[in-house]
Short mmCIF file of C-alpha atoms in Angstrom, two decimals:
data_model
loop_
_atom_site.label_atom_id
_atom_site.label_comp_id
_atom_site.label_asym_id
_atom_site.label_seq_id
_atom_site.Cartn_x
_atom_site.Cartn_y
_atom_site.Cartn_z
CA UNK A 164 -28.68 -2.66 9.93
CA UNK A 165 -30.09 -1.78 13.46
CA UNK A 166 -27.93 -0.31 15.88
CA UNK A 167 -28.82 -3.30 17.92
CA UNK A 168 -27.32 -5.66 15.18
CA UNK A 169 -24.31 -3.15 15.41
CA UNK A 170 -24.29 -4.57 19.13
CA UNK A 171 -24.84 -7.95 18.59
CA UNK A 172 -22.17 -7.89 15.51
CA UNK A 173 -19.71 -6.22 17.62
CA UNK A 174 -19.84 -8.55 20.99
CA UNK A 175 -19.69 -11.41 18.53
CA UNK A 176 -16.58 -10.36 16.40
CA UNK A 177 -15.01 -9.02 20.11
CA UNK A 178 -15.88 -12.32 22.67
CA UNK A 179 -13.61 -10.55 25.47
CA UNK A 180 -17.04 -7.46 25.46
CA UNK A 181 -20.25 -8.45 26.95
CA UNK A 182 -23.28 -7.36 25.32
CA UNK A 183 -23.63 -4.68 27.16
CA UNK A 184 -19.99 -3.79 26.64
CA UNK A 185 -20.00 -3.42 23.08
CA UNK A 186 -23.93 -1.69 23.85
CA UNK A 187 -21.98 0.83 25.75
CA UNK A 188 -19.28 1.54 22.66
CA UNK A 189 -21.69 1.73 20.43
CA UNK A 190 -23.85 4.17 22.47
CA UNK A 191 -20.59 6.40 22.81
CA UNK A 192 -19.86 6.38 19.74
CA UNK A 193 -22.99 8.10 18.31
CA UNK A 194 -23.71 10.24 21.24
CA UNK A 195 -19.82 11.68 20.91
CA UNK A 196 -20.61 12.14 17.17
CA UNK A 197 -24.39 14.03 17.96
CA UNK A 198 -22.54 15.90 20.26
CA UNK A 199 -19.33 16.92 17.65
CA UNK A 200 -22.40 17.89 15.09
CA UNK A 201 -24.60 19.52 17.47
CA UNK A 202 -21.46 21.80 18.27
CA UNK A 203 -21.42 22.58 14.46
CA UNK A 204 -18.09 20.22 13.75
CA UNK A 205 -17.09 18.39 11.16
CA UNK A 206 -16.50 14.73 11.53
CA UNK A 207 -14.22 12.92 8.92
CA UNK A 208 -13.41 8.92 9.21
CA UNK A 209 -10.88 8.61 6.66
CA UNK A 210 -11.61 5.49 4.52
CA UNK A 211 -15.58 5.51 5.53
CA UNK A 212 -17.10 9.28 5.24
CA UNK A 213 -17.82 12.52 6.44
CA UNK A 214 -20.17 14.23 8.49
CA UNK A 215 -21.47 17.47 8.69
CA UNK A 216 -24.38 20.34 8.51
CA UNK A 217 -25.81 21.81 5.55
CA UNK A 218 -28.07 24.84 6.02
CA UNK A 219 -31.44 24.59 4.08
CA UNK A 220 -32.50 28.15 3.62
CA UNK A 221 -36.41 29.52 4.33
CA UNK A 222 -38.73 28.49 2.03
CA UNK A 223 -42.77 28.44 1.04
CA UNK A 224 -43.37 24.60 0.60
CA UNK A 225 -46.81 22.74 -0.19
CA UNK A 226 -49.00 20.95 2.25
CA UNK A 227 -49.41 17.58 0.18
CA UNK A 228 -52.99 16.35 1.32
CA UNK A 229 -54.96 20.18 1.01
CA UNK A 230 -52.24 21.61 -1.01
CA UNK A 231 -52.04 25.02 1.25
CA UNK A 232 -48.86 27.10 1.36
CA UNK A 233 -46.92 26.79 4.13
CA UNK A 234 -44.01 28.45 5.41
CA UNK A 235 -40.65 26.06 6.05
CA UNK A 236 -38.15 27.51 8.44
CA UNK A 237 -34.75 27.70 8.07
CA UNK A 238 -32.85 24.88 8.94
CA UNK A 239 -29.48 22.93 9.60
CA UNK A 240 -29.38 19.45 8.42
CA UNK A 241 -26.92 16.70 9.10
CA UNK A 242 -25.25 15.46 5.59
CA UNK A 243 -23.06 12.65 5.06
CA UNK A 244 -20.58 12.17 1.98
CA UNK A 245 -19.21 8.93 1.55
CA UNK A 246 -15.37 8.57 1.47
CA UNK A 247 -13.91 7.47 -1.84
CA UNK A 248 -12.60 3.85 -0.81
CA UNK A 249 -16.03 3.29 0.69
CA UNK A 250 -17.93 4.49 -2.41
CA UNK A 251 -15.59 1.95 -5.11
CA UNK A 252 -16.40 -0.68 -2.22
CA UNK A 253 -19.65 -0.42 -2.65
CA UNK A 254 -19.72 -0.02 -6.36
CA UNK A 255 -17.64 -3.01 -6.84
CA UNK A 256 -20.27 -5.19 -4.84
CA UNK A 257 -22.96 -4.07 -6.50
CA UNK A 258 -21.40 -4.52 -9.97
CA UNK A 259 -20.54 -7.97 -8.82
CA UNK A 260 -24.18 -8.55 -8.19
CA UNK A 261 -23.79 -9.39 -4.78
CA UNK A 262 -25.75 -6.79 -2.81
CA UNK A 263 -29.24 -6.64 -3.22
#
């Protein structure tokens, strides 16, 4: 999914937004949650997931195509960890061979 079928999913289930309503939540909604991660939060939707950074350390990694060494600085990632309803959810689906 597309964060334009996001849009187009939520001005369809919500008739009362306009498109560019429901382009406008949507657009909150992630810039709020860059914003909560960039300031080194932690964001936690209770039923869905979590959010939050995981430091990669400095490392000597491997240029694939001439296989030189190359140094990787250190880093802060974005992780997510899917909440425990969402991950038996999904399970179940899948089991029921209805996700592909």
């Amino acid at each position: 999914m597309t964060k334009s079928d996001l849009v187009a999913r939520l001005a369809e289930r919500f008739p009362q937004l306009g498109a560019k309503d429901a382009d406008l939540a949507v657009k909150m909604i992630l810039d709020t949650m860059s914003e909560v991660l960039t300031r080194g939060d932690r964001i936690e939707i209770r039923g869905f997931g979590s959010f939050a950074l995981n430091y990669r350390p400095p490392r000597m990694g491997r240029n694939p195509k001439s296989g030189d060494k190359v140094s990787v600085p250190e880093k802060w990632v974005p992780h997510f960890k899917a909440g425990k309803e969402l991950r038996e959810c999904v399970d179940r689906t899948v089991k029921a061979g209805k996700a592909q």
